[in-house]
GROMACS .gro file of C-alpha atoms in nm:
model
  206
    1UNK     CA    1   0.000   0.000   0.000
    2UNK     CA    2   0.288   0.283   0.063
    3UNK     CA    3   0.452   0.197  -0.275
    4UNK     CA    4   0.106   0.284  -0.454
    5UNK     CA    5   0.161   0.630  -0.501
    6UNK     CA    6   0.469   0.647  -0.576
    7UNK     CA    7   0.398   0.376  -0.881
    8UNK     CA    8   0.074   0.596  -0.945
    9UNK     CA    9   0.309   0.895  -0.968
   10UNK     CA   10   0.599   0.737  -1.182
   11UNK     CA   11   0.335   0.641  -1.434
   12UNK     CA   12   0.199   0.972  -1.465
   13UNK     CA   13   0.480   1.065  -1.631
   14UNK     CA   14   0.454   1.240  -1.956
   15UNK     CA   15   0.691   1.155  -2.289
   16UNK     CA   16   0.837   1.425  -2.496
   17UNK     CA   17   0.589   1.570  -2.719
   18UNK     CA   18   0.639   1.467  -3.076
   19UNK     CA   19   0.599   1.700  -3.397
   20UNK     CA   20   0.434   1.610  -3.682
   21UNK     CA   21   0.644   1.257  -3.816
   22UNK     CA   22   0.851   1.305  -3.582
   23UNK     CA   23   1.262   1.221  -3.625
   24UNK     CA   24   1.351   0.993  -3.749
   25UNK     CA   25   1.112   0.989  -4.059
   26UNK     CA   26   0.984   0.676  -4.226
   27UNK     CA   27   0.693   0.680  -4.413
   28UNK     CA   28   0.525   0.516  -4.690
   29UNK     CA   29   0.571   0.699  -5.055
   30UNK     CA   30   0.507   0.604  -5.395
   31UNK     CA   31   0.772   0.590  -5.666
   32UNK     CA   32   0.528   0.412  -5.925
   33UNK     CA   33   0.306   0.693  -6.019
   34UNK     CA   34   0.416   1.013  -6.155
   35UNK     CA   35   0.352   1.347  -5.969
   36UNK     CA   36   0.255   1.150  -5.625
   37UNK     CA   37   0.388   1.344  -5.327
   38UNK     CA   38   0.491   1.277  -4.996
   39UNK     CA   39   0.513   1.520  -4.704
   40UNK     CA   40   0.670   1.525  -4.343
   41UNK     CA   41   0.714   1.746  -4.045
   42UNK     CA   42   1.005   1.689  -3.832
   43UNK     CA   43   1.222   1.884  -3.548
   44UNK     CA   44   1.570   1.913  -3.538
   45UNK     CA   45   1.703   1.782  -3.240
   46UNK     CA   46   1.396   1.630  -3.129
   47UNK     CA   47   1.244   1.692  -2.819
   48UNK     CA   48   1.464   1.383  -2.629
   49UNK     CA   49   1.784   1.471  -2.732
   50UNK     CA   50   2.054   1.699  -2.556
   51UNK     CA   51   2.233   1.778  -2.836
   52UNK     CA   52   2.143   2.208  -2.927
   53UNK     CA   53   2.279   2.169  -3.288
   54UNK     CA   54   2.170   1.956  -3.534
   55UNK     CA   55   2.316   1.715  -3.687
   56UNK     CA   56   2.382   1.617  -4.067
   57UNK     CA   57   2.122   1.367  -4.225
   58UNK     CA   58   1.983   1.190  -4.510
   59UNK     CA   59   1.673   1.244  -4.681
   60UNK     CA   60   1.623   0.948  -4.945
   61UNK     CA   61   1.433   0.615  -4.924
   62UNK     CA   62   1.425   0.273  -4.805
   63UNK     CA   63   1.255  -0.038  -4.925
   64UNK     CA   64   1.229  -0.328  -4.673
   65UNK     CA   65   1.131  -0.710  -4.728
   66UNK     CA   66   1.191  -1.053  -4.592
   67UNK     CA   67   1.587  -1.197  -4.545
   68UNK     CA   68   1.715  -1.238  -4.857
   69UNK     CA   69   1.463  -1.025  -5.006
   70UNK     CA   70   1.266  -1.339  -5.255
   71UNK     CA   71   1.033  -1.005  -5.342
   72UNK     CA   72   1.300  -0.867  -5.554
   73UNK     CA   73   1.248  -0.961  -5.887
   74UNK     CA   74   1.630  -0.995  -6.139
   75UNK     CA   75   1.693  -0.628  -6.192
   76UNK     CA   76   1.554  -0.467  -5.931
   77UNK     CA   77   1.878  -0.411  -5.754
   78UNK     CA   78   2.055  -0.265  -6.053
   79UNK     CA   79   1.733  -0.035  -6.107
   80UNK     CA   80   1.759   0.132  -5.814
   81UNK     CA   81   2.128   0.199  -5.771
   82UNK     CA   82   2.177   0.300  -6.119
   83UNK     CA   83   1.847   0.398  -6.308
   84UNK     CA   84   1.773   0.796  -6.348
   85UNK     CA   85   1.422   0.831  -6.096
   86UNK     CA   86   1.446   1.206  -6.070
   87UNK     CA   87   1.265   1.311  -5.742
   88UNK     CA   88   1.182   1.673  -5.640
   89UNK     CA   89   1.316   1.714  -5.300
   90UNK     CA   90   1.246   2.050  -5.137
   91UNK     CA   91   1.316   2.149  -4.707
   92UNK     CA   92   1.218   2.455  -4.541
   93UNK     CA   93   1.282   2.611  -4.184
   94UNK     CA   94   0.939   2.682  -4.015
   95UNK     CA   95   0.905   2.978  -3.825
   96UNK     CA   96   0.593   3.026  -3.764
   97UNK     CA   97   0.375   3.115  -4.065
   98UNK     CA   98   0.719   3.169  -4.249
   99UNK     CA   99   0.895   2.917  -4.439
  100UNK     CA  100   1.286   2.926  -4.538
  101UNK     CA  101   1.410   2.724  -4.803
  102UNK     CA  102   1.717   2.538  -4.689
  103UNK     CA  103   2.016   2.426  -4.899
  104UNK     CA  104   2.107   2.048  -4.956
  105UNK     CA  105   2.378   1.884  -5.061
  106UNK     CA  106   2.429   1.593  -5.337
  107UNK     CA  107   2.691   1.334  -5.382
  108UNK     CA  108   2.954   1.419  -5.578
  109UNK     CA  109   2.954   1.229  -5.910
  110UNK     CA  110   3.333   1.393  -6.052
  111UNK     CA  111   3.543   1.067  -5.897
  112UNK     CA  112   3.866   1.317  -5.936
  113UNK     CA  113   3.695   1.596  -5.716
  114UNK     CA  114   3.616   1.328  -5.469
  115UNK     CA  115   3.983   1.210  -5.463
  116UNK     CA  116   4.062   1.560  -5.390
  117UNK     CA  117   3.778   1.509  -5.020
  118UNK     CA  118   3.472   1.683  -5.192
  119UNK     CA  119   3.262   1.415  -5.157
  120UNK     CA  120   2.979   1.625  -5.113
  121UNK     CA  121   2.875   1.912  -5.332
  122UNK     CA  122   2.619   2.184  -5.331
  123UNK     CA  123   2.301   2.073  -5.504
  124UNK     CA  124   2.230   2.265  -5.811
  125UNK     CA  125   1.859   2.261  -5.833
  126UNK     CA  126   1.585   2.087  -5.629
  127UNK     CA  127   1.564   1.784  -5.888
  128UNK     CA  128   1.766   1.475  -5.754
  129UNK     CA  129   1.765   1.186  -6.072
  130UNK     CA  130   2.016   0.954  -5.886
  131UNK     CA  131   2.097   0.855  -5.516
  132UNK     CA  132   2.363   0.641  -5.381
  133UNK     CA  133   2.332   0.254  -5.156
  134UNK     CA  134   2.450   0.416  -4.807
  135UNK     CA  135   2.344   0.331  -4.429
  136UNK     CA  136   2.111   0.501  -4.206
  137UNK     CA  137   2.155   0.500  -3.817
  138UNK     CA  138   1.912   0.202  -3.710
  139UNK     CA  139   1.957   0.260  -3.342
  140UNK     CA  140   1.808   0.595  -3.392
  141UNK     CA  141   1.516   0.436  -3.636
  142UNK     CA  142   1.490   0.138  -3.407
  143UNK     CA  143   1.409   0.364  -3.111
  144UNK     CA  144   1.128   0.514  -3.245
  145UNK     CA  145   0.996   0.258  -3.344
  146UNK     CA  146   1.062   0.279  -3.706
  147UNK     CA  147   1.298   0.017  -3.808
  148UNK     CA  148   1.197  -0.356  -3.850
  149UNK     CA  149   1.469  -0.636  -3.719
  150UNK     CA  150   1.277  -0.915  -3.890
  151UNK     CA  151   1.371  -0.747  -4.189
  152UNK     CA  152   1.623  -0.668  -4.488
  153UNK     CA  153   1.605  -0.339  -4.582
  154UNK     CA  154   1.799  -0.128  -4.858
  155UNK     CA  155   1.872   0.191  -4.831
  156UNK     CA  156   1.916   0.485  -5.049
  157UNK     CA  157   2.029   0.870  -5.003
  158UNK     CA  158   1.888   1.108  -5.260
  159UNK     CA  159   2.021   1.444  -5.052
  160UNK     CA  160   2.165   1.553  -4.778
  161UNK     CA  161   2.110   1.810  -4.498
  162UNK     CA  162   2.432   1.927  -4.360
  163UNK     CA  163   2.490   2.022  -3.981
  164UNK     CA  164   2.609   2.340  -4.107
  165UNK     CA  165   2.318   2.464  -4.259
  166UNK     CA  166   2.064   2.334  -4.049
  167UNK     CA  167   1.898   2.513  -3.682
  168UNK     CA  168   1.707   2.384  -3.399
  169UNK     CA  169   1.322   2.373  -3.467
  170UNK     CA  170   1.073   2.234  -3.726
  171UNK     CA  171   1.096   2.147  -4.045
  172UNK     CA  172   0.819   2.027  -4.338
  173UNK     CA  173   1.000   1.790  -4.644
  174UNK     CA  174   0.812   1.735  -4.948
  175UNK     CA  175   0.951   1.474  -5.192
  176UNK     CA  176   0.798   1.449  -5.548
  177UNK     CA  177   0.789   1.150  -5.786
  178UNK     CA  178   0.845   1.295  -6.145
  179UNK     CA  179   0.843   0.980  -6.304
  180UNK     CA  180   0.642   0.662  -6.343
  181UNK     CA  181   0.847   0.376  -6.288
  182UNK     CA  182   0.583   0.074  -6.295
  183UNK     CA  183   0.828  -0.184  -6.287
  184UNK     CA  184   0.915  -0.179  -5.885
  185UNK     CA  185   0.538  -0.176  -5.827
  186UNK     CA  186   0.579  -0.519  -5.655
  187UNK     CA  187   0.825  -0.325  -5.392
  188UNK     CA  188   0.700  -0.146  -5.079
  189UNK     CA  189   0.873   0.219  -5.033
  190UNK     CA  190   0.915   0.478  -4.756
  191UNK     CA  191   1.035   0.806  -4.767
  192UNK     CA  192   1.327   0.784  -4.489
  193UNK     CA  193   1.469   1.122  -4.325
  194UNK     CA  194   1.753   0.983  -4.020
  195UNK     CA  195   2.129   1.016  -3.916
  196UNK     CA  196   2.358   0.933  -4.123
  197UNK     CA  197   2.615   0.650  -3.984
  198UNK     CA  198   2.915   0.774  -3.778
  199UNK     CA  199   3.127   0.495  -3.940
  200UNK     CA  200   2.964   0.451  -4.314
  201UNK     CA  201   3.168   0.226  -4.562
  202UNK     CA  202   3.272   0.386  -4.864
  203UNK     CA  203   3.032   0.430  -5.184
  204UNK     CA  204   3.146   0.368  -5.549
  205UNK     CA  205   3.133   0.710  -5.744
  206UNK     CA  206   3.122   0.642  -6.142
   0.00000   0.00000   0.00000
C-alpha cells in the first residue's frame, strides 16, 4: 500500500511531445506513379535529445522485405542503384507562418573531385535523378519505433542536410515522384529522413 503512489506517480509521467512525423522519418511513398507526393514534419534535435545543434542527415528512401529479399524480382537491384528516378526534394525552416528554403547537398559524381575530399557538393537545383546505396543510423530508427529487425532493408540517399546549414526547430519535407516507374510496383517504399552513420563504408562514385 505505501509503494502505490509512488507507482501511481511514476506512471503519470509524460513523454516528450512529438511534432508532426517526428525524427527519425519513415513513411510510406510512392515511386510508381508520376507526380505522387509525400510530405513530413520533423524537429531538429527532437524533443529527447541533448544535443542544441543539429546534426547532418539523409533524406532518401528505403525499401524493406523478408531476409534475402525473394520479393525482388532480377533487376531490381541494378534499377535502383543505377536507373535515373528524378525526385523533387524541397526542405524549409518553419518559423511560424514563415517558411525558409534550406540548402542540400548531393553526392559528388566527378570521382577526381572526390579524390581531392569533396565528396559532397552543393546541389544545383531541387531535382535529384540519382541517389547512392549508403546506411542510415538504425539505433536511432529502431528507437522510435521505425525500423523492422525481422527485416532486410535497402537503403538509399537522394540528398543531404548538412549540420552546417541546419537550426534547432521544425521542419516540413516534401519529396515528389516525377516519373512513373511501374516496374518496382511489386516493392513497398518509404520516404526515410535519419542520421547518417558515424562509421559509413565507402560508396562507389562512377
Amino acid at each position: 500500500m505505501v509503494l502505490l503512489p509512488l507507482l501511481m506517480g511514476g506512471c503519470g509521467s509524460q513523454a516528450p511531445q512529438i511534432y508532426g512525423d517526428g525524427f527519425p522519418v519513415a513513411k510510406p511513398m510512392d515511386l510508381v506513379h508520376a507526380g505522387a507526393t509525400v510530405e513530413a514534419r520533423f524537429e531538429l534535435p527532437p524533443p529527447w535529445e541533448k544535443d542544441p545543434k543539429p546534426r547532418t542527415f539523409l533524406i532518401g528512401f528505403r525499401t524493406g522485405g523478408p531476409a534475402k529479399r525473394p520479393d525482388m524480382k532480377p533487376g531490381d537491384v541494378a534499377f535502383l542503384e543505377d536507373a535515373r528516378i528524378p525526385l523533387k526534394v524541397q526542405l524549409w525552416k518553419l518559423e511560424g507562418e514563415t517558411e525558409t528554403p534550406i540548402a542540400l547537398q548531393v553526392l559528388n559524381r566527378d570521382l577526381p573531385a572526390v579524390w581531392q575530399g569533396s565528396r559532397y557538393q552543393p546541389a544545383k537545383g531541387d531535382v535529384y535523378e540519382y541517389r547512392s546505396a549508403v546506411g542510415a543510423d538504425s539505433n536511432s530508427l529502431a528507437n522510435a519505433g521505425k525500423y523492422d529487425t525481422s527485416l532486410a532493408y535497402r537503403e538509399y540517399e537522394v540528398a543531404r542536410a548538412d549540420s552546417g546549414d541546419l537550426v534547432a526547430g521544425k521542419y516540413r519535407l516534401k519529396v515528389t515522384n516525377l516519373q512513373g516507374n511501374p516496374g518496382i510496383a511489386h516493392l513497398n517504399f518509404e520516404l526515410l529522413v535519419a542520421k547518417v552513420v558515424t562509421r559509413s563504408r565507402a560508396i562507389p562514385v562512377e
